[in-house]
Tab-separated table of C-alpha atoms in Angstrom:
chain	number	residue	atom	x	y	z
Z	231	GLN	CA	0.000	0.000	0.000
Z	232	SER	CA	1.390	3.388	-0.997
Z	233	VAL	CA	1.651	6.144	1.592
Z	234	LEU	CA	-0.024	8.655	-0.733
Z	235	THR	CA	-3.414	7.762	-2.234
Z	236	GLN	CA	-4.263	8.324	-5.879
Z	237	PRO	CA	-7.140	7.033	-8.003
Z	238	PRO	CA	-5.933	4.150	-10.185
Z	239	SER	CA	-7.307	5.598	-13.400
Z	240	ALA	CA	-8.688	8.704	-15.079
Z	241	SER	CA	-9.849	9.361	-18.612
Z	242	ALA	CA	-11.149	12.088	-20.869
Z	243	THR	CA	-11.474	12.893	-24.558
Z	244	PRO	CA	-8.923	15.000	-26.420
Z	245	GLY	CA	-9.149	18.671	-25.537
Z	246	GLN	CA	-10.891	18.068	-22.226
Z	247	ARG	CA	-9.509	18.579	-18.734
Z	248	VAL	CA	-8.595	15.777	-16.358
Z	249	THR	CA	-7.738	16.143	-12.681
Z	250	ILE	CA	-5.827	13.668	-10.515
Z	251	SER	CA	-6.008	13.800	-6.741
Z	252	CYS	CA	-3.309	12.836	-4.249
Z	253	SER	CA	-4.223	12.376	-0.614
Z	254	GLY	CA	-1.652	12.343	2.151
Z	255	SER	CA	-1.346	13.297	5.804
Z	256	SER	CA	0.405	15.746	8.068
Z	257	PRO	CA	3.911	14.176	8.043
Z	258	ASN	CA	4.064	14.343	4.239
Z	259	ILE	CA	1.857	16.603	2.102
Z	260	GLY	CA	0.598	18.457	5.170
Z	261	SER	CA	4.162	19.584	5.963
Z	262	ASN	CA	6.106	19.406	2.702
Z	263	THR	CA	5.830	20.297	-0.958
Z	264	VAL	CA	4.465	17.953	-3.618
Z	265	ASN	CA	6.095	16.798	-6.830
Z	266	TRP	CA	4.422	15.090	-9.766
Z	267	TYR	CA	6.032	12.678	-12.219
Z	268	GLN	CA	4.900	11.444	-15.620
Z	269	GLN	CA	5.897	7.965	-16.733
Z	270	LEU	CA	5.401	6.943	-20.347
Z	271	PRO	CA	5.341	3.192	-21.062
Z	272	GLY	CA	8.762	1.586	-20.790
Z	273	THR	CA	10.533	4.747	-19.659
Z	274	ALA	CA	11.760	6.292	-16.439
Z	275	PRO	CA	9.572	8.773	-14.573
Z	276	LYS	CA	9.955	12.401	-15.636
Z	277	LEU	CA	9.544	15.383	-13.310
Z	278	LEU	CA	6.385	17.241	-14.307
Z	279	ILE	CA	5.612	19.545	-11.370
Z	280	TYR	CA	7.787	20.458	-8.381
Z	281	SER	CA	7.205	22.502	-5.227
Z	282	ASP	CA	3.415	22.052	-5.503
Z	283	ASP	CA	2.864	24.144	-8.632
Z	284	ARG	CA	6.144	24.877	-10.444
Z	285	ARG	CA	6.872	23.521	-13.919
Z	286	PRO	CA	10.408	22.592	-15.015
Z	287	SER	CA	11.573	24.147	-18.229
Z	288	GLY	CA	10.001	22.423	-21.217
Z	289	VAL	CA	6.843	21.199	-19.484
Z	290	PRO	CA	3.766	22.660	-21.246
Z	291	ASP	CA	1.559	25.017	-19.241
Z	292	ARG	CA	-1.327	22.594	-19.848
Z	293	PHE	CA	-0.016	20.846	-16.736
Z	294	SER	CA	-0.703	22.520	-13.405
Z	295	GLY	CA	-0.437	21.534	-9.767
Z	296	SER	CA	-2.101	22.700	-6.591
Z	297	LYS	CA	-2.141	21.795	-2.920
Z	298	SER	CA	-4.514	22.330	-0.022
Z	299	GLY	CA	-3.757	20.948	3.416
Z	300	PRO	CA	-2.844	17.254	3.199
Z	301	SER	CA	-4.020	16.874	-0.407
Z	302	ALA	CA	-2.758	17.864	-3.819
Z	303	SER	CA	-4.019	17.790	-7.394
Z	304	LEU	CA	-2.617	17.630	-10.887
Z	305	ALA	CA	-4.669	19.055	-13.714
Z	306	ILE	CA	-4.119	18.462	-17.401
Z	307	SER	CA	-6.064	20.823	-19.635
Z	308	GLY	CA	-6.418	20.498	-23.392
Z	309	LEU	CA	-5.706	16.764	-23.103
Z	310	GLN	CA	-3.627	15.307	-25.934
Z	311	SER	CA	-2.981	11.722	-27.016
Z	312	GLU	CA	0.657	11.983	-25.944
Z	313	ASP	CA	-0.513	12.635	-22.372
Z	314	GLU	CA	-1.458	8.950	-22.021
Z	315	ALA	CA	0.820	7.859	-19.220
Z	316	ASP	CA	1.043	7.003	-15.542
Z	317	TYR	CA	1.209	9.954	-13.147
Z	318	TYR	CA	2.691	9.787	-9.647
Z	319	CYS	CA	2.615	12.249	-6.785
Z	320	SER	CA	5.416	12.384	-4.253
Z	321	SER	CA	6.295	14.277	-1.085
Z	322	TRP	CA	8.896	14.126	1.643
Z	323	ASP	CA	7.653	12.285	4.736
Z	324	ASP	CA	9.022	13.573	8.052
Z	325	SER	CA	8.119	10.340	9.898
Z	326	LEU	CA	9.828	8.061	7.382
Z	327	SER	CA	12.675	10.520	6.674
Z	328	GLY	CA	12.436	10.040	2.935
Z	329	PRO	CA	10.241	10.751	-0.079
Z	330	VAL	CA	7.053	8.732	-0.487
Z	331	PHE	CA	5.001	8.134	-3.614
Z	332	GLY	CA	1.424	7.599	-4.607
Z	333	GLY	CA	0.367	4.381	-6.289
Z	334	GLY	CA	0.021	6.109	-9.651
Z	335	THR	CA	-2.887	7.114	-11.869
Z	336	LYS	CA	-3.167	5.821	-15.405
Z	337	VAL	CA	-4.538	8.509	-17.700
Z	338	THR	CA	-6.321	7.300	-20.824
Z	339	VAL	CA	-7.225	9.585	-23.702
Z	340	LEU	CA	-10.516	8.271	-25.091
N	210	GLN	CA	22.131	19.045	-18.582
N	211	VAL	CA	22.697	16.179	-16.147
N	212	GLN	CA	22.606	12.673	-17.597
N	213	LEU	CA	22.749	9.420	-15.657
N	214	HIS	CA	23.977	6.101	-17.009
N	215	GLN	CA	23.322	2.890	-15.129
N	216	SER	CA	25.247	-0.385	-15.188
N	217	GLY	CA	25.140	-3.661	-13.327
N	218	PRO	CA	23.841	-7.223	-13.572
N	219	GLY	CA	20.162	-7.881	-13.936
N	220	LEU	CA	19.912	-11.478	-12.723
N	221	LEU	CA	20.668	-12.620	-9.185
N	222	LYS	CA	20.079	-15.632	-6.995
N	223	PRO	CA	18.570	-15.351	-3.502
N	224	SER	CA	21.065	-14.329	-0.791
N	225	GLN	CA	23.387	-12.619	-3.306
N	226	THR	CA	24.270	-8.913	-3.262
N	227	LEU	CA	22.815	-6.545	-5.845
N	228	SER	CA	25.399	-4.040	-7.092
N	229	LEU	CA	24.528	-1.193	-9.462
N	230	THR	CA	26.470	1.882	-10.552
N	231	CYS	CA	25.208	5.231	-11.777
N	232	ALA	CA	27.654	7.347	-13.798
N	233	ILE	CA	27.000	11.091	-13.849
N	234	SER	CA	27.657	13.516	-16.696
N	235	GLY	CA	26.918	17.228	-16.543
N	236	ASP	CA	27.541	17.591	-12.813
N	237	ARG	CA	29.798	16.253	-10.075
N	238	VAL	CA	28.767	13.688	-7.492
N	239	SER	CA	30.678	15.838	-5.008
N	240	SER	CA	28.863	19.079	-5.858
N	241	ASN	CA	26.586	20.436	-3.165
N	242	SER	CA	23.806	21.240	-5.638
N	243	LEU	CA	22.069	17.849	-5.914
N	244	THR	CA	21.382	14.674	-3.962
N	245	TRP	CA	21.982	11.319	-5.618
N	246	ASN	CA	19.254	8.741	-5.102
N	247	TRP	CA	18.259	5.152	-5.785
N	248	ILE	CA	14.580	4.272	-6.348
N	249	ARG	CA	12.984	0.996	-7.385
N	250	GLN	CA	9.661	0.165	-8.999
N	251	SER	CA	7.731	-3.081	-8.935
N	252	PRO	CA	4.063	-4.010	-9.506
N	253	SER	CA	3.674	-5.061	-5.881
N	254	ARG	CA	5.490	-2.151	-4.158
N	255	GLY	CA	5.108	0.693	-6.699
N	256	LEU	CA	7.769	3.396	-6.620
N	257	GLU	CA	9.960	3.027	-3.537
N	258	TRP	CA	12.801	5.349	-2.531
N	259	LEU	CA	15.771	3.354	-1.235
N	260	GLY	CA	18.249	6.016	-0.176
N	261	ARG	CA	20.557	8.858	-1.164
N	262	THR	CA	23.994	10.334	-0.780
N	263	TYR	CA	24.983	13.989	-0.978
N	264	ARG	CA	27.672	16.387	0.096
N	265	THR	CA	27.404	19.739	1.787
N	266	ALA	CA	30.242	20.461	4.200
N	267	GLN	CA	30.624	16.684	4.550
N	268	TRP	CA	29.156	13.540	2.988
N	269	TYR	CA	25.735	12.306	4.108
N	270	THR	CA	23.968	9.022	3.370
N	271	GLU	CA	20.346	8.286	4.241
N	272	TYR	CA	18.430	5.044	3.785
N	273	ALA	CA	14.811	3.950	3.732
N	274	VAL	CA	13.705	2.063	6.815
N	275	SER	CA	12.483	-0.807	4.626
N	276	VAL	CA	16.019	-1.702	3.487
N	277	LYS	CA	18.181	-0.343	6.301
N	278	GLY	CA	20.792	-2.870	7.362
N	279	ARG	CA	21.015	-4.380	3.873
N	280	ILE	CA	21.814	-1.307	1.802
N	281	THR	CA	24.907	0.778	1.118
N	282	ILE	CA	25.026	3.795	-1.199
N	283	SER	CA	28.520	5.121	-1.894
N	284	PRO	CA	29.878	8.059	-3.872
N	285	ASP	CA	32.909	7.501	-6.108
N	286	THR	CA	34.462	10.897	-6.721
N	287	SER	CA	37.290	9.534	-8.871
N	288	ASN	CA	34.864	8.186	-11.475
N	289	ASN	CA	32.064	10.700	-10.847
N	290	GLN	CA	29.504	8.047	-10.036
N	291	PHE	CA	27.650	6.506	-7.134
N	292	SER	CA	26.702	2.941	-6.377
N	293	LEU	CA	24.026	0.823	-4.751
N	294	HIS	CA	24.739	-2.388	-2.876
N	295	LEU	CA	21.770	-4.356	-1.533
N	296	GLY	CA	22.627	-7.536	0.348
N	297	SER	CA	20.744	-10.775	1.022
N	298	VAL	CA	18.331	-10.274	-1.856
N	299	THR	CA	15.119	-12.253	-2.113
N	300	PRO	CA	12.530	-12.496	-4.920
N	301	GLU	CA	10.812	-9.527	-3.211
N	302	ASP	CA	13.711	-7.366	-4.429
N	303	THR	CA	12.826	-8.030	-8.070
N	304	ALA	CA	12.156	-4.609	-9.577
N	305	VAL	CA	13.352	-1.944	-11.981
N	306	TYR	CA	16.035	0.077	-10.214
N	307	TYR	CA	16.554	3.750	-11.068
N	308	CYS	CA	19.212	6.229	-10.046
N	309	ALA	CA	18.084	9.842	-9.864
N	310	GLY	CA	19.466	13.249	-9.011
N	311	GLY	CA	17.706	16.265	-7.608
N	312	LEU	CA	17.176	18.680	-4.770
N	313	GLY	CA	13.728	18.553	-3.206
N	314	SER	CA	12.462	16.766	-6.308
N	315	LEU	CA	14.002	14.068	-8.536
N	316	ARG	CA	14.792	16.060	-11.653
N	317	PHE	CA	17.175	13.707	-13.429
N	318	TRP	CA	16.625	9.971	-13.870
N	319	GLY	CA	18.665	7.103	-15.231
N	320	PRO	CA	17.047	4.746	-17.752
N	321	GLY	CA	16.485	1.975	-15.200
N	322	THR	CA	17.907	-1.516	-14.732
N	323	GLU	CA	15.615	-4.538	-14.590
N	324	VAL	CA	16.733	-6.767	-11.744
N	325	SER	CA	15.335	-10.245	-11.259
N	326	VAL	CA	16.017	-12.418	-8.220
N	327	SER	CA	15.336	-16.079	-8.848
N	328	SER	CA	16.803	-19.420	-7.898
């Protein structure tokens, strides 16, 4: 069981918006920033969002992150076929003294 | 741009020691700008952080509770790389192992090494 809780799947048609939730608790999301990773099939995870809502250079502004209390969200607007991937949230956990991950959400473009 | 290149065997027998190396280009393992991490991914355990090494005024190494006692992560400044050693492996350690670099987040990832533990 992952420390952070994500829905296993999400889907939408091209051009629509999809939102992925990530639920944690006070030692992790409640006290630390959240990062999001995108993993395309057969590849390593790629940093998508860091420090709750910041995008690394090269990540389209269709991807946005937010956080409220012990929960966070990733939104993908204007969904495109190349966005089909697994998405993982992550945060430092003060009790475990290391980063923890969600179980991942598979996004399908219908 | 930082790039990470992984090497090491992918097939082990139970009780053996897993040894992987991550070579760094574009930065120094001894720089105080990034931490150097090992993460694994399996269907049963998902993404699991194993530990990290980094240098500020001195070298630090931190390990996940789940593997403490079996794991060693070491920097190699001469070859600008860092390594993972995981002892007494069991089939539960079968996973894809990634090295990654970052500060606060894991910005740079190696391609991954598939490791299988089987008798």
